[in-house]
Coordinates of C-alpha atoms and ligand atoms in Angstrom, one line a residue:
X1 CA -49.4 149.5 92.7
X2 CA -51.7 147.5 94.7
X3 CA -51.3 148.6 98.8
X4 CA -53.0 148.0 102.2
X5 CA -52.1 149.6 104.8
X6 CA -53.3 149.1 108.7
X7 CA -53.9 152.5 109.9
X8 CA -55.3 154.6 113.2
X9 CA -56.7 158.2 113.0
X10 CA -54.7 161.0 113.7
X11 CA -51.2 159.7 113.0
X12 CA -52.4 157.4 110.4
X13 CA -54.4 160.1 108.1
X14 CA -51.8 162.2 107.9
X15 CA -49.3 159.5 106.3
X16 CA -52.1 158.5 104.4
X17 CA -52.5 162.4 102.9
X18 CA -48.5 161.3 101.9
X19 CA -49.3 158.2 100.3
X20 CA -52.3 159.3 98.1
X21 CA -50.2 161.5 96.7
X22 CA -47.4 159.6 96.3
X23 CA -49.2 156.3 94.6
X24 CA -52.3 155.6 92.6
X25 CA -55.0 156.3 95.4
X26 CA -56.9 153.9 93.9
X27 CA -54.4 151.4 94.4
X28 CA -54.5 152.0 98.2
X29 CA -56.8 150.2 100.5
X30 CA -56.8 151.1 104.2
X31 CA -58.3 148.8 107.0
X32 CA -59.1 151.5 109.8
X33 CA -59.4 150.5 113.9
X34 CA -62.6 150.4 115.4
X35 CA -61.8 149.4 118.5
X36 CA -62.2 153.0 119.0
X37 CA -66.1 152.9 118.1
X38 CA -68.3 154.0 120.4
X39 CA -72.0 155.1 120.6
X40 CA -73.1 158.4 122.0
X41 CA -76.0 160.5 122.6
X42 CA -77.2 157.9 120.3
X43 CA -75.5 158.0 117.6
X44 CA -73.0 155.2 116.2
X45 CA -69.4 157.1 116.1
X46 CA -66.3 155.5 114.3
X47 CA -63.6 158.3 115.2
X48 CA -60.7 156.7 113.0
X49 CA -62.9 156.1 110.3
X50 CA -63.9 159.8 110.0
X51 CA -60.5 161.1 110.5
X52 CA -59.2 158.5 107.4
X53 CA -62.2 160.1 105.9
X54 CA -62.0 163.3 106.3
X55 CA -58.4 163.5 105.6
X56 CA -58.5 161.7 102.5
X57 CA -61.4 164.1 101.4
X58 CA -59.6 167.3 102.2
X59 CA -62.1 168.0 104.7
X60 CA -59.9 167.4 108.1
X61 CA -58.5 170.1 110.4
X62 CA -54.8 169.2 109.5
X63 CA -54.2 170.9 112.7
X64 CA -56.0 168.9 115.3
X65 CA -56.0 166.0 113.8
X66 CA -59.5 164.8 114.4
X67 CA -62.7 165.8 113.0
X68 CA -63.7 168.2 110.5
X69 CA -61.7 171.9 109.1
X70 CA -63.8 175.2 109.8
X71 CA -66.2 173.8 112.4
X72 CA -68.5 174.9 114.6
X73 CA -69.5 173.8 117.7
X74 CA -73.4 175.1 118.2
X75 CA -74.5 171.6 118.6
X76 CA -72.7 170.0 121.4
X77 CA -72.4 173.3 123.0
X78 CA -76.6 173.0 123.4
X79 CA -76.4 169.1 124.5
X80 CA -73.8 170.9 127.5
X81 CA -76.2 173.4 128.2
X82 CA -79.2 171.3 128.7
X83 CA -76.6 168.8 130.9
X84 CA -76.7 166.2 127.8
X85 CA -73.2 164.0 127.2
X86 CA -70.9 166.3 125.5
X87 CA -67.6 164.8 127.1
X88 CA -67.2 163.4 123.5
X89 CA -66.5 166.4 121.1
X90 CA -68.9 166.1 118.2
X91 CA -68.9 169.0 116.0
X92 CA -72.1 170.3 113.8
X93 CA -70.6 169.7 110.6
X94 CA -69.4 166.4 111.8
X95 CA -72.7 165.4 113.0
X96 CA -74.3 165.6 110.0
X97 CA -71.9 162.4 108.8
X98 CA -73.2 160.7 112.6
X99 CA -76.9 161.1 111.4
X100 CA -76.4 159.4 108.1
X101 CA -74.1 156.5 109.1
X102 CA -76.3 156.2 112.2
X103 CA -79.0 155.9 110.3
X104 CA -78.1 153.4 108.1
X105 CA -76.2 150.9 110.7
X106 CA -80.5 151.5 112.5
X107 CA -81.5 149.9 109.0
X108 CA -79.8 147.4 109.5
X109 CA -76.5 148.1 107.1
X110 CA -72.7 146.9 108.0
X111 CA -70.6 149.3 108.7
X112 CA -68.5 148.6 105.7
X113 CA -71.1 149.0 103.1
X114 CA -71.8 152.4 104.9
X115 CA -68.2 153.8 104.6
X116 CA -68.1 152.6 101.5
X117 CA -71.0 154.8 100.6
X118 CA -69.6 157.8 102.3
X119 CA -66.2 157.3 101.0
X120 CA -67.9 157.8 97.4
X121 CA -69.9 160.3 98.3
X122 CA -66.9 162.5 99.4
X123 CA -65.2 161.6 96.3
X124 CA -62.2 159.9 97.6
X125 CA -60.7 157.3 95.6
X126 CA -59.0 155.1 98.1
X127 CA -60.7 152.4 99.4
X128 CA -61.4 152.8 103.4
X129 CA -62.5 149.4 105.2
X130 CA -63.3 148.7 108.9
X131 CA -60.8 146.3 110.3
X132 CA -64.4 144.7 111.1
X133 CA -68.2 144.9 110.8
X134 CA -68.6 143.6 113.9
X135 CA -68.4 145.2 117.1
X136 CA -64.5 145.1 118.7
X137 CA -64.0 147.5 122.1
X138 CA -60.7 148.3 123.0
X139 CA -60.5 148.2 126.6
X140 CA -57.7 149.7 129.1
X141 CA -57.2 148.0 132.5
X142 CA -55.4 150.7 134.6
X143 CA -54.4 150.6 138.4
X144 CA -57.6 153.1 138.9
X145 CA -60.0 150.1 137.4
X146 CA -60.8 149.1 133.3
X147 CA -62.1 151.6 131.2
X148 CA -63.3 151.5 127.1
X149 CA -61.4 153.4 125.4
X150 CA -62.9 156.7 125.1
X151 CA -63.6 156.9 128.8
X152 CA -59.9 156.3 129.0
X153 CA -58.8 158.7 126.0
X154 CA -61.0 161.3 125.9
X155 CA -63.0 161.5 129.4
X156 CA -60.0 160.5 131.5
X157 CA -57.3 162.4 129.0
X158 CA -55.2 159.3 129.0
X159 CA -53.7 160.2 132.4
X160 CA -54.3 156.5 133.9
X161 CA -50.5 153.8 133.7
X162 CA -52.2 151.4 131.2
X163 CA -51.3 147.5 132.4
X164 CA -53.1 145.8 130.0
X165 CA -55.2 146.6 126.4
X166 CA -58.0 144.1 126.0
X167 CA -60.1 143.9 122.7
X168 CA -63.4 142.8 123.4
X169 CA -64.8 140.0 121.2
X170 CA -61.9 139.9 119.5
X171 CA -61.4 136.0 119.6
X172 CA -64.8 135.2 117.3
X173 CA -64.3 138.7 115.4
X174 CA -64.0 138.0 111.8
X175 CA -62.3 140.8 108.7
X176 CA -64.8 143.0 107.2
X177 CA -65.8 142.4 103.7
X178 CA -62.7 143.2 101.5
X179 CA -60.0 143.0 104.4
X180 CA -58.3 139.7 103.4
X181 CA -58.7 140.2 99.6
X182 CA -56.7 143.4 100.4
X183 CA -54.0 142.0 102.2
X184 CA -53.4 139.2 99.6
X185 CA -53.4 140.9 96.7
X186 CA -51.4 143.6 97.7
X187 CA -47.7 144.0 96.5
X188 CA -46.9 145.8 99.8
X189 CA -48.2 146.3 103.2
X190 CA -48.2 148.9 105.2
X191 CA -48.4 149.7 109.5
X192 CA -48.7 153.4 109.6
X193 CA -47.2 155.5 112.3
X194 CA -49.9 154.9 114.6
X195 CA -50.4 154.0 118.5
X196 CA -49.3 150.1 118.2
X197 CA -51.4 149.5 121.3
X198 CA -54.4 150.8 120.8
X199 CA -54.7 152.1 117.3
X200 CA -52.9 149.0 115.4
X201 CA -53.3 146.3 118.1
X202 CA -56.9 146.2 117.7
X203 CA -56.9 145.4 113.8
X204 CA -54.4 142.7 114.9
X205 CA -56.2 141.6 117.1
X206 CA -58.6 140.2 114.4
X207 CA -57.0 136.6 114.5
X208 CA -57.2 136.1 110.4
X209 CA -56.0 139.6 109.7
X210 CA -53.0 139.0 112.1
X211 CA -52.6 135.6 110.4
X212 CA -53.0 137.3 106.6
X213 CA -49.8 139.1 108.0
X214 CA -47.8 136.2 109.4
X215 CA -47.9 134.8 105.8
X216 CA -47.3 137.5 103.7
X217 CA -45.5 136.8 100.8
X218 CA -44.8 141.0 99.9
X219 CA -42.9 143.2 102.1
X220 CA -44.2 144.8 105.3
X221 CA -43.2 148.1 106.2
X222 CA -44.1 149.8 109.6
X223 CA -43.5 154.0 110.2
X224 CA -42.5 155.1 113.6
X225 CA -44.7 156.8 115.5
X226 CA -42.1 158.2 117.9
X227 CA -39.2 160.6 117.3
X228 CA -36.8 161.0 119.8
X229 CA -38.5 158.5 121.8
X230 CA -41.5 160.2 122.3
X231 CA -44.7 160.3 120.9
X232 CA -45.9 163.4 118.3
X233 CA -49.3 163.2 119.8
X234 CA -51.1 160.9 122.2
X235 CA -50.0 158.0 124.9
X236 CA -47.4 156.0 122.5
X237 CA -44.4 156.5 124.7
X238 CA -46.1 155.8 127.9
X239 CA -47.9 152.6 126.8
X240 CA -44.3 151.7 125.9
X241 CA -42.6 152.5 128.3
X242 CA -45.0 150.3 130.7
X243 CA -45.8 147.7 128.3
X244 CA -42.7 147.2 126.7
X245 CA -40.2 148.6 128.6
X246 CA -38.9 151.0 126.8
X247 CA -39.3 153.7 124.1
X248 CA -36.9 152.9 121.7
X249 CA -37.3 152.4 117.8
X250 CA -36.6 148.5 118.8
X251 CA -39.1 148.4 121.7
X252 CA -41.6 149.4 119.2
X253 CA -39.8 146.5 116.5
X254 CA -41.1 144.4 119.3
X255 CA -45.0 145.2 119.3
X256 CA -45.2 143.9 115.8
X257 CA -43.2 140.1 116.2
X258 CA -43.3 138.6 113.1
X259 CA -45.2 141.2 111.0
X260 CA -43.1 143.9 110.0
X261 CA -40.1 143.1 107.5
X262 CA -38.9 147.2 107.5
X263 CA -39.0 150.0 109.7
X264 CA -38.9 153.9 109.4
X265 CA -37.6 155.4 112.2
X266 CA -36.9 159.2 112.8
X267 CA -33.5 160.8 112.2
X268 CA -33.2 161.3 115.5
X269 CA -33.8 157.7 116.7
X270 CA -31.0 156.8 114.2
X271 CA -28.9 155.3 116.9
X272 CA -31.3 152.6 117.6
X273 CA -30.8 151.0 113.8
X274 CA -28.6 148.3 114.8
X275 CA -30.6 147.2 117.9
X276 CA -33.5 147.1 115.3
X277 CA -31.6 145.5 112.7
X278 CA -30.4 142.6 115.1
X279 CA -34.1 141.7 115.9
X280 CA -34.2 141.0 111.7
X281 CA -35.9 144.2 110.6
X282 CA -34.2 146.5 108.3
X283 CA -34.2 149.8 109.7
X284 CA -34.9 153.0 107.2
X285 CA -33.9 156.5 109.0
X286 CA -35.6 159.1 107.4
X287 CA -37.3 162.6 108.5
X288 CA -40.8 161.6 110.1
X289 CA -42.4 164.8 110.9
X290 CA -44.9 165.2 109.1
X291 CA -45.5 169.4 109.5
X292 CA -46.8 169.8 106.2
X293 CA -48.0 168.3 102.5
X294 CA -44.8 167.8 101.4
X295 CA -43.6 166.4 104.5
X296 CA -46.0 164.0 104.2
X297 CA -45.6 162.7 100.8
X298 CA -41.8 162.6 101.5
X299 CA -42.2 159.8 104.3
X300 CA -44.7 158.0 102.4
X301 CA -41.8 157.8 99.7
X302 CA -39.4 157.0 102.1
X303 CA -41.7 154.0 103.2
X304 CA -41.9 152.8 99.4
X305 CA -38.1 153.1 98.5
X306 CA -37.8 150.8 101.5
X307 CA -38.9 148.4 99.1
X308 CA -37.4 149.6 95.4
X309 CA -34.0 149.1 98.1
X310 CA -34.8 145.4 99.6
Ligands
LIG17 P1 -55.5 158.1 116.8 O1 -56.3 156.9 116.5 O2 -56.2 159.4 116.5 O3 -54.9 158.1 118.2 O4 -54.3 158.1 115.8 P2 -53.1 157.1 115.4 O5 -52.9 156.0 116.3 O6 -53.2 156.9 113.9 O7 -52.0 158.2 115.6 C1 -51.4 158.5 116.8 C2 -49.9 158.5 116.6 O8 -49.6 159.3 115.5 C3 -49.2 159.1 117.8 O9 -48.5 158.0 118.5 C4 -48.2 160.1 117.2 O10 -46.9 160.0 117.7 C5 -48.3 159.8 115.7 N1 -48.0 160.9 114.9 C6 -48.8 162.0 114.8 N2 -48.2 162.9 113.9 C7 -47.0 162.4 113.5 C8 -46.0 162.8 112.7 O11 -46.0 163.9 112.1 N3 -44.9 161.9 112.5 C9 -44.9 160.7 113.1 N4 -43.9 159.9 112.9 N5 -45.9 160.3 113.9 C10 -46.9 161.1 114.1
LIG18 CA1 -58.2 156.2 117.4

């Protein structure tokens, strides 16, 4: 079965953990954010990339959710020491990926023909794809002035009211190699249960991805990243609280207008169904944390019967 799926790192990896093992991985294509993408200490560093990366490689640290298992931090610890840049957690293992992709984007290569060289060389049989090659900064005005988003996420710990997310170049950005064959020929598409603003609204915010979704002709199914109303990790809730006014499974219905045909929502959001249902998406209620392997796989197959059942 033939499926892309827009993802984000830390929520997004894990459900995709689930889906490989739930599908064909090489049936699955996922088109990652990069508004995240930033350079430092001069190297070029695409954070949800890795973490689809890693995850799908079995090299993640299941428990943190970012970077690489059984690190060590020897590296970064040095650029502190010498009063280098070492807000932005690189860790040694890690950085040997940064050199390589760095490296290559020097000598000229597009970022997706890199990943796609790194995805093989970690054996993973998925297909991983930049939303785009081309440069796309996701940018957070706040009431404390506008900051790129790892200033905001990382330096700033998220702690500034977000008014606005802006996605810089985004109007002229076209899909990476691969994206819009992806979305066409697959028989379902997936939103995975990743921060809509900031982790989804940047791929969307690539006018002929957002457009490939408007005119789907195969389902769209998005998962929750919210249970109970709050977020499992991260700023979800508060961006939607402000931005949306509300954290409700429908408020989140409402970031994707258009573009999502299903939603999973957690058991315990299961009272919102109807107000989700009236704004023409079929709710799904199913268990969303995803604690473990099985866990995992048992969403992702709650996301596919969404289908077997429309
Ligand atoms: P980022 O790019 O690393 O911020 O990652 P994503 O945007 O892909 O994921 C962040 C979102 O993942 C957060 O809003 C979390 O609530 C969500 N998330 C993390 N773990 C889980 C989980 O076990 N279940 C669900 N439903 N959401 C999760
Ligand atoms: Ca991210």
């Amino acid at each position: 079965m033939k499926i892309a799926i827009l993802t984000g790192g830390v929520g997004g990896s894990r459900f995709l953990c689930g889906l490989v093992e739930a599908v064909d991985p090489a049936g699955v294509t996922a088109i990652v954010n990069v508004g995240d993408d930033l350079e430092i200490l001069g190297l070029s560093v695409s954070p949800d990339l890795d973490s689809v990366l890693y995850a799908l490689a079995g090299l993640g640290d299941e428990e943190r959710g970012w970077g690489r298992a059984e690190e060590t931090w020897n590296a970064i610890e040095t650029v502190e020491s010498l009063g280098g840049e070492a807000w932005f957690r690189l860790g040694d293992r890690d950085l040997g990926l940064q050199l390589v992709r760095t490296q290559a984007r020097r000598a000229g290569q597009p970022l997706s023909a890199v990943t796609a060289r790194l995805t093989a060389a970690l054996g993973v049989e998925a297909t991983i794809l930049p939303a785009s090659d081309e440069p796309l900064g996701t940018w957070l005005d706040t009431p404390n002035g506008s900051f790129p988003f790892q200033e905001w996420f990382v330096s700033r710990r998220h702690r500034d009211p977000v008014d606005r997310v802006r996605f810089e170049g985004a109007a002229s950005t076209r899909p990476a190699p691969g994206v819009l064959d992806a979305l066409h020929e697959a028989e379902l598409i997936l939103i995975a249960p990743s921060n809509p603003f900031v982790s989804i609204g940047p791929i969307l915010a690539v006018e002929r991805i957002r457009s490939a979704l408007e005119r789907r002709r195969v389902p769209c199914v998005a998962v929750s990243p919210l249970i109970a109303g709050r977020a499992v990790k991260g700023p979800a809730a508060e961006m939607l609280q402000r931005l949306q006014g509300g954290t409700t499974a429908a408020h989140l219905a409402q970031c994707y207008p258009g573009l999502i045909d299903v939603l999973v929502i957690d058991e315990a959001d299961a009272a919102d169904a109807d107000a989700v249902s009236t704004l023409g998406v079929r709710p799904i209620v199913a268990p969303t944390l995803m604690r473990d392997a099985p866990a995992r796989r048992r969403l992702a197959e709650a996301a596919l019967d969404a289908v077997a059942l429309a």
